[in-house]
Amino acid sequence: MQHLTQQQIIDSFHGATRSEIKRVTFPADFDETDFDALDFYGWRDRRIPRRGYICVPHQGELVTLLLTQADAVPKRRAMCAWCRDVNLTSVAVMFSTRRAGQAGRRGDTIGVLVCEDFSCPRNARRLPPAFHKATDLDALRSEAVAGLRQRVEAFVSNALSVEDV
C-alpha cells in the first residue's frame, strides 16, 4: 500500500456524513505507520469507542469506510472473516458500515466479523502454528495475503454497490 496522508484518507470517505468525517480522530502514531506492510489501513477512533475506519485501495482509487462496532460480542472466540487467523491473537467483533446510494440513505448496512484492532495484515503474514518441514513458507504467506486482499476487496465492493440486495 502506498504511503498515505491524513488528508488523502479524509478525502476518500464513502458513506459517511460531513459531521462524522469532521470528528475522525487518527491514531497518535499515524506518522510512524509502515504502509508498505499493509493491505489496508484500519484503526479505532480513540474518542468514539465503538467506531473504526478502514482505508483500502479499491479499483484504482482510495476508499475509506466508517465502521461501527456492534453492541453484542460473540459468546465464543470467533475467527476473523478477513485474515482467518487460526491463532486467534485478536478478538473478532462485528462491524457494520452503511451501504452506498439509496440503500445507505434508507439505513441499510452490511456487516463483517473482523479483528477488533484491524491487525489482519500482520496476522496474514504470520506463519501457521504447525507446518511440515518441506512446506513452502513464502507460498503460504502469499496465499494468505492474497486471500485477505480478496476478502477485504469483496467487502468494500459490497459496501459500495448501489444494487438493491
Short mmCIF file of N, CA and C in Angstrom, two decimals:
data_model
loop_
_atom_site.label_atom_id
_atom_site.label_comp_id
_atom_site.label_asym_id
_atom_site.label_seq_id
_atom_site.Cartn_x
_atom_site.Cartn_y
_atom_site.Cartn_z
N MET A 1 0.85 -1.18 0.00
CA MET A 1 0.00 0.00 0.00
C MET A 1 0.90 1.24 0.00
N GLN A 2 0.53 2.25 -0.75
CA GLN A 2 1.32 3.49 -0.79
C GLN A 2 1.19 4.27 0.51
N HIS A 3 2.17 5.11 0.80
CA HIS A 3 2.10 5.95 2.00
C HIS A 3 0.94 6.94 1.83
N LEU A 4 0.17 7.12 2.89
CA LEU A 4 -1.00 7.99 2.86
C LEU A 4 -0.85 9.15 3.82
N THR A 5 -1.50 10.24 3.48
CA THR A 5 -1.58 11.36 4.40
C THR A 5 -2.98 11.36 5.02
N GLN A 6 -3.12 12.06 6.13
CA GLN A 6 -4.44 12.15 6.76
C GLN A 6 -5.45 12.80 5.82
N GLN A 7 -5.01 13.79 5.06
CA GLN A 7 -5.93 14.47 4.14
C GLN A 7 -6.40 13.54 3.02
N GLN A 8 -5.50 12.70 2.51
CA GLN A 8 -5.90 11.73 1.48
C GLN A 8 -6.98 10.79 2.02
N ILE A 9 -6.82 10.37 3.26
CA ILE A 9 -7.80 9.48 3.88
C ILE A 9 -9.13 10.20 4.07
N ILE A 10 -9.09 11.41 4.58
CA ILE A 10 -10.31 12.21 4.79
C ILE A 10 -11.04 12.41 3.46
N ASP A 11 -10.31 12.70 2.40
CA ASP A 11 -10.91 12.96 1.09
C ASP A 11 -11.51 11.70 0.45
N SER A 12 -11.16 10.52 0.96
CA SER A 12 -11.61 9.28 0.32
C SER A 12 -12.78 8.60 1.03
N PHE A 13 -13.43 9.28 1.98
CA PHE A 13 -14.54 8.68 2.71
C PHE A 13 -15.74 8.44 1.79
N HIS A 14 -16.39 7.31 1.99
CA HIS A 14 -17.63 6.96 1.30
C HIS A 14 -18.65 6.57 2.37
N GLY A 15 -19.88 7.01 2.22
CA GLY A 15 -20.95 6.59 3.12
C GLY A 15 -20.92 7.22 4.50
N ALA A 16 -20.19 8.30 4.67
CA ALA A 16 -20.14 8.99 5.96
C ALA A 16 -20.61 10.42 5.75
N THR A 17 -21.24 10.98 6.77
CA THR A 17 -21.71 12.36 6.68
C THR A 17 -20.54 13.31 6.93
N ARG A 18 -20.71 14.55 6.55
CA ARG A 18 -19.66 15.55 6.79
C ARG A 18 -19.35 15.69 8.27
N SER A 19 -20.39 15.66 9.10
CA SER A 19 -20.15 15.79 10.55
C SER A 19 -19.39 14.58 11.10
N GLU A 20 -19.66 13.39 10.58
CA GLU A 20 -18.92 12.20 11.01
C GLU A 20 -17.46 12.30 10.59
N ILE A 21 -17.23 12.79 9.39
CA ILE A 21 -15.86 12.93 8.89
C ILE A 21 -15.10 13.98 9.71
N LYS A 22 -15.76 15.06 10.10
CA LYS A 22 -15.11 16.11 10.91
C LYS A 22 -14.64 15.57 12.25
N ARG A 23 -15.32 14.55 12.78
CA ARG A 23 -14.98 14.01 14.10
C ARG A 23 -13.95 12.88 14.05
N VAL A 24 -13.42 12.56 12.87
CA VAL A 24 -12.44 11.48 12.75
C VAL A 24 -11.19 11.83 13.56
N THR A 25 -10.74 10.88 14.37
CA THR A 25 -9.51 11.02 15.13
C THR A 25 -8.53 9.96 14.66
N PHE A 26 -7.35 10.39 14.25
CA PHE A 26 -6.31 9.46 13.81
C PHE A 26 -5.50 8.98 15.00
N PRO A 27 -4.87 7.81 14.87
CA PRO A 27 -4.01 7.31 15.96
C PRO A 27 -2.83 8.26 16.20
N ALA A 28 -2.36 8.30 17.43
CA ALA A 28 -1.24 9.17 17.78
C ALA A 28 0.02 8.79 17.00
N ASP A 29 0.16 7.51 16.66
CA ASP A 29 1.36 7.04 15.96
C ASP A 29 1.15 6.96 14.44
N PHE A 30 0.21 7.71 13.90
CA PHE A 30 -0.09 7.66 12.46
C PHE A 30 1.15 7.90 11.60
N ASP A 31 1.98 8.87 11.98
CA ASP A 31 3.15 9.21 11.17
C ASP A 31 4.19 8.10 11.12
N GLU A 32 4.17 7.16 12.06
CA GLU A 32 5.11 6.05 12.07
C GLU A 32 4.57 4.81 11.36
N THR A 33 3.40 4.89 10.79
CA THR A 33 2.78 3.74 10.15
C THR A 33 3.60 3.26 8.96
N ASP A 34 3.88 1.96 8.92
CA ASP A 34 4.60 1.34 7.80
C ASP A 34 3.57 0.85 6.78
N PHE A 35 3.20 1.72 5.86
CA PHE A 35 2.17 1.39 4.88
C PHE A 35 2.61 0.28 3.93
N ASP A 36 3.92 0.09 3.77
CA ASP A 36 4.41 -0.97 2.89
C ASP A 36 4.01 -2.36 3.39
N ALA A 37 3.77 -2.50 4.69
CA ALA A 37 3.42 -3.80 5.27
C ALA A 37 1.91 -3.98 5.41
N LEU A 38 1.13 -3.08 4.82
CA LEU A 38 -0.33 -3.12 4.97
C LEU A 38 -1.03 -3.38 3.65
N ASP A 39 -2.12 -4.11 3.72
CA ASP A 39 -3.01 -4.31 2.58
C ASP A 39 -4.18 -3.35 2.65
N PHE A 40 -4.47 -2.90 3.85
CA PHE A 40 -5.44 -1.85 4.12
C PHE A 40 -5.01 -1.18 5.42
N TYR A 41 -5.43 0.05 5.62
CA TYR A 41 -5.11 0.75 6.87
C TYR A 41 -6.39 0.81 7.69
N GLY A 42 -6.37 0.21 8.86
CA GLY A 42 -7.53 0.22 9.74
C GLY A 42 -7.15 0.73 11.10
N TRP A 43 -8.05 1.49 11.73
CA TRP A 43 -7.79 1.99 13.07
C TRP A 43 -9.09 2.24 13.82
N ARG A 44 -8.96 2.28 15.14
CA ARG A 44 -10.08 2.59 16.02
C ARG A 44 -10.00 4.05 16.42
N ASP A 45 -11.15 4.70 16.52
CA ASP A 45 -11.21 6.10 16.92
C ASP A 45 -11.05 6.15 18.44
N ARG A 46 -10.05 6.86 18.91
CA ARG A 46 -9.78 6.90 20.36
C ARG A 46 -10.79 7.76 21.13
N ARG A 47 -11.56 8.59 20.43
CA ARG A 47 -12.56 9.42 21.09
C ARG A 47 -13.97 8.82 21.03
N ILE A 48 -14.20 7.96 20.06
CA ILE A 48 -15.52 7.33 19.90
C ILE A 48 -15.28 5.83 19.95
N PRO A 49 -15.47 5.21 21.11
CA PRO A 49 -15.04 3.83 21.36
C PRO A 49 -15.55 2.77 20.39
N ARG A 50 -16.75 2.86 19.90
CA ARG A 50 -17.30 1.81 19.03
C ARG A 50 -17.07 2.09 17.55
N ARG A 51 -16.26 3.07 17.23
CA ARG A 51 -16.05 3.44 15.83
C ARG A 51 -14.67 3.01 15.35
N GLY A 52 -14.64 2.53 14.12
CA GLY A 52 -13.40 2.18 13.46
C GLY A 52 -13.45 2.64 12.02
N TYR A 53 -12.31 2.59 11.35
CA TYR A 53 -12.23 3.02 9.96
C TYR A 53 -11.30 2.07 9.21
N ILE A 54 -11.59 1.85 7.95
CA ILE A 54 -10.64 1.15 7.08
C ILE A 54 -10.44 1.98 5.83
N CYS A 55 -9.21 2.01 5.37
CA CYS A 55 -8.84 2.72 4.16
C CYS A 55 -8.19 1.69 3.24
N VAL A 56 -8.76 1.53 2.04
CA VAL A 56 -8.39 0.43 1.15
C VAL A 56 -8.20 0.95 -0.27
N PRO A 57 -7.11 0.55 -0.96
CA PRO A 57 -7.05 0.81 -2.39
C PRO A 57 -8.10 -0.06 -3.08
N HIS A 58 -8.96 0.55 -3.88
CA HIS A 58 -10.07 -0.19 -4.49
C HIS A 58 -10.27 0.31 -5.92
N GLN A 59 -10.04 -0.57 -6.87
CA GLN A 59 -10.25 -0.27 -8.29
C GLN A 59 -9.58 1.05 -8.71
N GLY A 60 -8.33 1.23 -8.31
CA GLY A 60 -7.56 2.39 -8.72
C GLY A 60 -7.77 3.65 -7.92
N GLU A 61 -8.62 3.60 -6.92
CA GLU A 61 -8.81 4.77 -6.07
C GLU A 61 -8.77 4.34 -4.61
N LEU A 62 -8.66 5.32 -3.75
CA LEU A 62 -8.63 5.08 -2.31
C LEU A 62 -10.05 5.18 -1.77
N VAL A 63 -10.45 4.22 -0.94
CA VAL A 63 -11.79 4.21 -0.33
C VAL A 63 -11.64 4.07 1.18
N THR A 64 -12.27 4.96 1.91
CA THR A 64 -12.28 4.87 3.37
C THR A 64 -13.73 4.70 3.81
N LEU A 65 -13.94 3.72 4.70
CA LEU A 65 -15.28 3.44 5.23
C LEU A 65 -15.30 3.63 6.74
N LEU A 66 -16.39 4.18 7.23
CA LEU A 66 -16.63 4.30 8.65
C LEU A 66 -17.33 3.03 9.12
N LEU A 67 -16.79 2.40 10.16
CA LEU A 67 -17.36 1.16 10.69
C LEU A 67 -17.85 1.39 12.10
N THR A 68 -18.96 0.76 12.45
CA THR A 68 -19.50 0.84 13.80
C THR A 68 -19.51 -0.55 14.40
N GLN A 69 -18.92 -0.68 15.59
CA GLN A 69 -18.89 -1.97 16.26
C GLN A 69 -20.25 -2.25 16.89
N ALA A 70 -20.71 -3.49 16.74
CA ALA A 70 -21.98 -3.90 17.33
C ALA A 70 -21.86 -3.91 18.85
N ASP A 71 -23.00 -3.69 19.52
CA ASP A 71 -23.03 -3.74 20.99
C ASP A 71 -22.75 -5.15 21.49
N ALA A 72 -23.34 -6.12 20.83
CA ALA A 72 -23.19 -7.51 21.24
C ALA A 72 -21.82 -8.05 20.80
N VAL A 73 -21.25 -8.90 21.62
CA VAL A 73 -20.00 -9.55 21.27
C VAL A 73 -20.26 -11.05 21.14
N PRO A 74 -19.49 -11.74 20.29
CA PRO A 74 -19.70 -13.18 20.15
C PRO A 74 -19.53 -13.89 21.50
N LYS A 75 -20.37 -14.90 21.76
CA LYS A 75 -20.30 -15.63 23.03
C LYS A 75 -19.04 -16.49 23.11
N ARG A 76 -18.53 -16.89 21.96
CA ARG A 76 -17.30 -17.68 21.90
C ARG A 76 -16.29 -16.94 21.05
N ARG A 77 -15.03 -17.34 21.20
CA ARG A 77 -14.00 -16.76 20.35
C ARG A 77 -14.35 -17.05 18.90
N ALA A 78 -14.30 -16.03 18.09
CA ALA A 78 -14.65 -16.18 16.68
C ALA A 78 -13.43 -15.88 15.81
N MET A 79 -13.42 -16.45 14.64
CA MET A 79 -12.33 -16.22 13.69
C MET A 79 -12.67 -15.02 12.81
N CYS A 80 -11.68 -14.22 12.54
CA CYS A 80 -11.83 -13.06 11.67
C CYS A 80 -12.16 -13.54 10.25
N ALA A 81 -13.15 -12.90 9.63
CA ALA A 81 -13.56 -13.27 8.28
C ALA A 81 -12.54 -12.81 7.23
N TRP A 82 -11.69 -11.85 7.56
CA TRP A 82 -10.73 -11.35 6.59
C TRP A 82 -9.41 -12.11 6.65
N CYS A 83 -8.75 -12.13 7.81
CA CYS A 83 -7.42 -12.77 7.87
C CYS A 83 -7.50 -14.25 8.20
N ARG A 84 -8.62 -14.68 8.76
CA ARG A 84 -8.82 -16.08 9.13
C ARG A 84 -7.67 -16.60 10.00
N ASP A 85 -7.26 -15.77 10.95
CA ASP A 85 -6.16 -16.10 11.85
C ASP A 85 -6.54 -17.27 12.74
N VAL A 86 -5.84 -18.39 12.60
CA VAL A 86 -6.15 -19.58 13.39
C VAL A 86 -5.57 -19.49 14.80
N ASN A 87 -4.65 -18.56 15.03
CA ASN A 87 -4.09 -18.38 16.37
C ASN A 87 -5.00 -17.56 17.28
N LEU A 88 -5.97 -16.88 16.69
CA LEU A 88 -6.91 -16.04 17.42
C LEU A 88 -6.18 -15.09 18.37
N THR A 89 -5.22 -14.35 17.81
CA THR A 89 -4.45 -13.40 18.61
C THR A 89 -5.24 -12.13 18.90
N SER A 90 -6.24 -11.84 18.10
CA SER A 90 -7.09 -10.67 18.29
C SER A 90 -8.53 -11.14 18.45
N VAL A 91 -9.29 -10.40 19.20
CA VAL A 91 -10.71 -10.70 19.35
C VAL A 91 -11.42 -10.23 18.08
N ALA A 92 -12.25 -11.08 17.52
CA ALA A 92 -13.04 -10.71 16.35
C ALA A 92 -14.38 -10.17 16.82
N VAL A 93 -14.76 -9.01 16.29
CA VAL A 93 -16.03 -8.37 16.64
C VAL A 93 -16.78 -8.01 15.36
N MET A 94 -18.07 -7.78 15.50
CA MET A 94 -18.90 -7.43 14.36
C MET A 94 -18.85 -5.91 14.13
N PHE A 95 -18.48 -5.54 12.92
CA PHE A 95 -18.52 -4.15 12.48
C PHE A 95 -19.52 -4.05 11.35
N SER A 96 -20.18 -2.90 11.25
CA SER A 96 -21.08 -2.66 10.13
C SER A 96 -20.76 -1.31 9.51
N THR A 97 -21.13 -1.16 8.25
CA THR A 97 -20.97 0.11 7.55
C THR A 97 -22.20 0.34 6.68
N ARG A 98 -22.50 1.61 6.43
CA ARG A 98 -23.63 1.95 5.56
C ARG A 98 -23.32 1.55 4.13
N ARG A 99 -24.34 1.07 3.45
CA ARG A 99 -24.21 0.77 2.03
C ARG A 99 -24.26 2.08 1.25
N ALA A 100 -23.77 2.04 0.05
CA ALA A 100 -23.76 3.22 -0.81
C ALA A 100 -25.15 3.48 -1.39
N GLY A 101 -25.32 4.69 -1.86
CA GLY A 101 -26.53 5.06 -2.60
C GLY A 101 -27.79 5.10 -1.77
N GLN A 102 -28.91 4.83 -2.46
CA GLN A 102 -30.23 4.89 -1.83
C GLN A 102 -30.35 3.91 -0.67
N ALA A 103 -29.76 2.75 -0.80
CA ALA A 103 -29.83 1.75 0.27
C ALA A 103 -29.23 2.30 1.56
N GLY A 104 -28.11 2.97 1.46
CA GLY A 104 -27.47 3.56 2.64
C GLY A 104 -28.30 4.68 3.23
N ARG A 105 -28.94 5.47 2.36
CA ARG A 105 -29.80 6.55 2.86
C ARG A 105 -31.03 6.00 3.58
N ARG A 106 -31.45 4.78 3.20
CA ARG A 106 -32.56 4.12 3.90
C ARG A 106 -32.11 3.50 5.23
N GLY A 107 -30.79 3.45 5.44
CA GLY A 107 -30.28 2.87 6.67
C GLY A 107 -29.75 1.45 6.52
N ASP A 108 -29.68 0.95 5.28
CA ASP A 108 -29.15 -0.40 5.06
C ASP A 108 -27.65 -0.44 5.35
N THR A 109 -27.24 -1.50 6.00
CA THR A 109 -25.83 -1.68 6.32
C THR A 109 -25.39 -3.09 5.94
N ILE A 110 -24.09 -3.30 5.88
CA ILE A 110 -23.54 -4.64 5.78
C ILE A 110 -22.55 -4.80 6.93
N GLY A 111 -22.39 -6.03 7.37
CA GLY A 111 -21.51 -6.27 8.50
C GLY A 111 -20.47 -7.33 8.20
N VAL A 112 -19.46 -7.34 9.04
CA VAL A 112 -18.38 -8.32 8.90
C VAL A 112 -17.75 -8.54 10.28
N LEU A 113 -17.37 -9.78 10.54
CA LEU A 113 -16.72 -10.16 11.79
C LEU A 113 -15.21 -10.11 11.56
N VAL A 114 -14.54 -9.08 12.12
CA VAL A 114 -13.10 -8.90 11.89
C VAL A 114 -12.36 -8.60 13.19
N CYS A 115 -11.04 -8.66 13.12
CA CYS A 115 -10.19 -8.36 14.28
C CYS A 115 -10.50 -6.95 14.77
N GLU A 116 -10.74 -6.82 16.08
CA GLU A 116 -11.15 -5.52 16.60
C GLU A 116 -10.06 -4.46 16.48
N ASP A 117 -8.80 -4.88 16.39
CA ASP A 117 -7.71 -3.92 16.25
C ASP A 117 -7.19 -3.82 14.81
N PHE A 118 -7.89 -4.44 13.87
CA PHE A 118 -7.54 -4.42 12.45
C PHE A 118 -6.10 -4.90 12.20
N SER A 119 -5.69 -5.92 12.92
CA SER A 119 -4.34 -6.47 12.79
C SER A 119 -4.26 -7.53 11.68
N CYS A 120 -5.24 -7.59 10.82
CA CYS A 120 -5.32 -8.61 9.77
C CYS A 120 -4.07 -8.68 8.87
N PRO A 121 -3.53 -7.55 8.39
CA PRO A 121 -2.33 -7.66 7.53
C PRO A 121 -1.17 -8.35 8.24
N ARG A 122 -0.96 -8.07 9.50
CA ARG A 122 0.10 -8.73 10.27
C ARG A 122 -0.23 -10.21 10.48
N ASN A 123 -1.48 -10.51 10.80
CA ASN A 123 -1.89 -11.89 11.03
C ASN A 123 -1.74 -12.75 9.77
N ALA A 124 -2.07 -12.19 8.62
CA ALA A 124 -1.99 -12.95 7.37
C ALA A 124 -0.55 -13.31 7.02
N ARG A 125 0.40 -12.54 7.50
CA ARG A 125 1.81 -12.77 7.19
C ARG A 125 2.51 -13.68 8.20
N ARG A 126 1.84 -13.99 9.28
CA ARG A 126 2.43 -14.85 10.31
C ARG A 126 2.37 -16.31 9.86
N LEU A 127 3.35 -17.08 10.27
CA LEU A 127 3.38 -18.50 9.93
C LEU A 127 2.30 -19.26 10.68
N PRO A 128 1.77 -20.32 10.09
CA PRO A 128 0.78 -21.13 10.79
C PRO A 128 1.43 -21.81 12.01
N PRO A 129 0.61 -22.25 12.99
CA PRO A 129 1.17 -22.83 14.20
C PRO A 129 1.93 -24.14 13.96
N ALA A 130 1.57 -24.88 12.94
CA ALA A 130 2.27 -26.14 12.64
C ALA A 130 2.35 -26.30 11.13
N PHE A 131 3.50 -26.74 10.65
CA PHE A 131 3.65 -26.96 9.23
C PHE A 131 4.71 -28.04 9.02
N HIS A 132 4.62 -28.68 7.88
CA HIS A 132 5.55 -29.75 7.52
C HIS A 132 6.90 -29.15 7.14
N LYS A 133 7.95 -29.88 7.40
CA LYS A 133 9.31 -29.39 7.14
C LYS A 133 9.50 -28.94 5.69
N ALA A 134 8.89 -29.62 4.75
CA ALA A 134 9.06 -29.30 3.33
C ALA A 134 8.08 -28.23 2.83
N THR A 135 7.31 -27.63 3.70
CA THR A 135 6.32 -26.64 3.31
C THR A 135 7.01 -25.37 2.78
N ASP A 136 6.48 -24.83 1.70
CA ASP A 136 6.97 -23.58 1.13
C ASP A 136 6.33 -22.43 1.91
N LEU A 137 7.06 -21.88 2.88
CA LEU A 137 6.51 -20.86 3.77
C LEU A 137 6.17 -19.57 3.03
N ASP A 138 6.98 -19.20 2.05
CA ASP A 138 6.67 -18.00 1.27
C ASP A 138 5.37 -18.15 0.50
N ALA A 139 5.13 -19.34 -0.02
CA ALA A 139 3.88 -19.60 -0.74
C ALA A 139 2.69 -19.53 0.21
N LEU A 140 2.86 -20.05 1.43
CA LEU A 140 1.79 -19.96 2.44
C LEU A 140 1.44 -18.52 2.74
N ARG A 141 2.46 -17.71 2.97
CA ARG A 141 2.23 -16.29 3.26
C ARG A 141 1.57 -15.59 2.07
N SER A 142 2.07 -15.84 0.88
CA SER A 142 1.50 -15.20 -0.31
C SER A 142 0.03 -15.56 -0.49
N GLU A 143 -0.29 -16.82 -0.26
CA GLU A 143 -1.67 -17.28 -0.37
C GLU A 143 -2.56 -16.62 0.68
N ALA A 144 -2.06 -16.50 1.91
CA ALA A 144 -2.84 -15.87 2.98
C ALA A 144 -3.06 -14.39 2.70
N VAL A 145 -2.04 -13.70 2.22
CA VAL A 145 -2.16 -12.28 1.91
C VAL A 145 -3.11 -12.07 0.73
N ALA A 146 -3.01 -12.91 -0.29
CA ALA A 146 -3.91 -12.80 -1.44
C ALA A 146 -5.36 -13.03 -1.01
N GLY A 147 -5.59 -13.99 -0.14
CA GLY A 147 -6.94 -14.25 0.37
C GLY A 147 -7.47 -13.07 1.17
N LEU A 148 -6.61 -12.48 2.00
CA LEU A 148 -7.01 -11.30 2.78
C LEU A 148 -7.42 -10.17 1.84
N ARG A 149 -6.60 -9.89 0.86
CA ARG A 149 -6.91 -8.81 -0.09
C ARG A 149 -8.22 -9.07 -0.81
N GLN A 150 -8.44 -10.30 -1.21
CA GLN A 150 -9.66 -10.66 -1.93
C GLN A 150 -10.88 -10.46 -1.04
N ARG A 151 -10.82 -10.88 0.22
CA ARG A 151 -11.97 -10.77 1.11
C ARG A 151 -12.27 -9.32 1.48
N VAL A 152 -11.22 -8.51 1.70
CA VAL A 152 -11.43 -7.10 2.00
C VAL A 152 -12.00 -6.39 0.78
N GLU A 153 -11.47 -6.71 -0.40
CA GLU A 153 -11.96 -6.13 -1.65
C GLU A 153 -13.44 -6.47 -1.86
N ALA A 154 -13.83 -7.70 -1.56
CA ALA A 154 -15.23 -8.11 -1.71
C ALA A 154 -16.13 -7.33 -0.75
N PHE A 155 -15.67 -7.11 0.47
CA PHE A 155 -16.45 -6.34 1.44
C PHE A 155 -16.63 -4.90 0.96
N VAL A 156 -15.56 -4.28 0.51
CA VAL A 156 -15.63 -2.90 0.04
C VAL A 156 -16.53 -2.81 -1.20
N SER A 157 -16.39 -3.74 -2.12
CA SER A 157 -17.25 -3.76 -3.32
C SER A 157 -18.71 -3.87 -2.94
N ASN A 158 -19.01 -4.72 -1.97
CA ASN A 158 -20.38 -4.90 -1.50
C ASN A 158 -20.88 -3.60 -0.85
N ALA A 159 -20.05 -2.96 -0.06
CA ALA A 159 -20.47 -1.72 0.61
C ALA A 159 -20.71 -0.60 -0.41
N LEU A 160 -19.94 -0.56 -1.48
CA LEU A 160 -20.08 0.49 -2.48
C LEU A 160 -21.11 0.19 -3.55
N SER A 161 -21.60 -1.03 -3.60
CA SER A 161 -22.59 -1.43 -4.59
C SER A 161 -23.90 -0.68 -4.37
N VAL A 162 -24.45 -0.17 -5.43
CA VAL A 162 -25.73 0.55 -5.33
C VAL A 162 -26.90 -0.34 -5.74
N GLU A 163 -26.63 -1.58 -6.05
CA GLU A 163 -27.70 -2.52 -6.40
C GLU A 163 -28.44 -2.92 -5.14
N ASP A 164 -29.76 -3.00 -5.24
CA ASP A 164 -30.56 -3.48 -4.11
C ASP A 164 -30.34 -4.98 -3.96
N VAL A 165 -30.16 -5.37 -2.72
CA VAL A 165 -29.93 -6.80 -2.44
C VAL A 165 -31.20 -7.44 -1.95
#
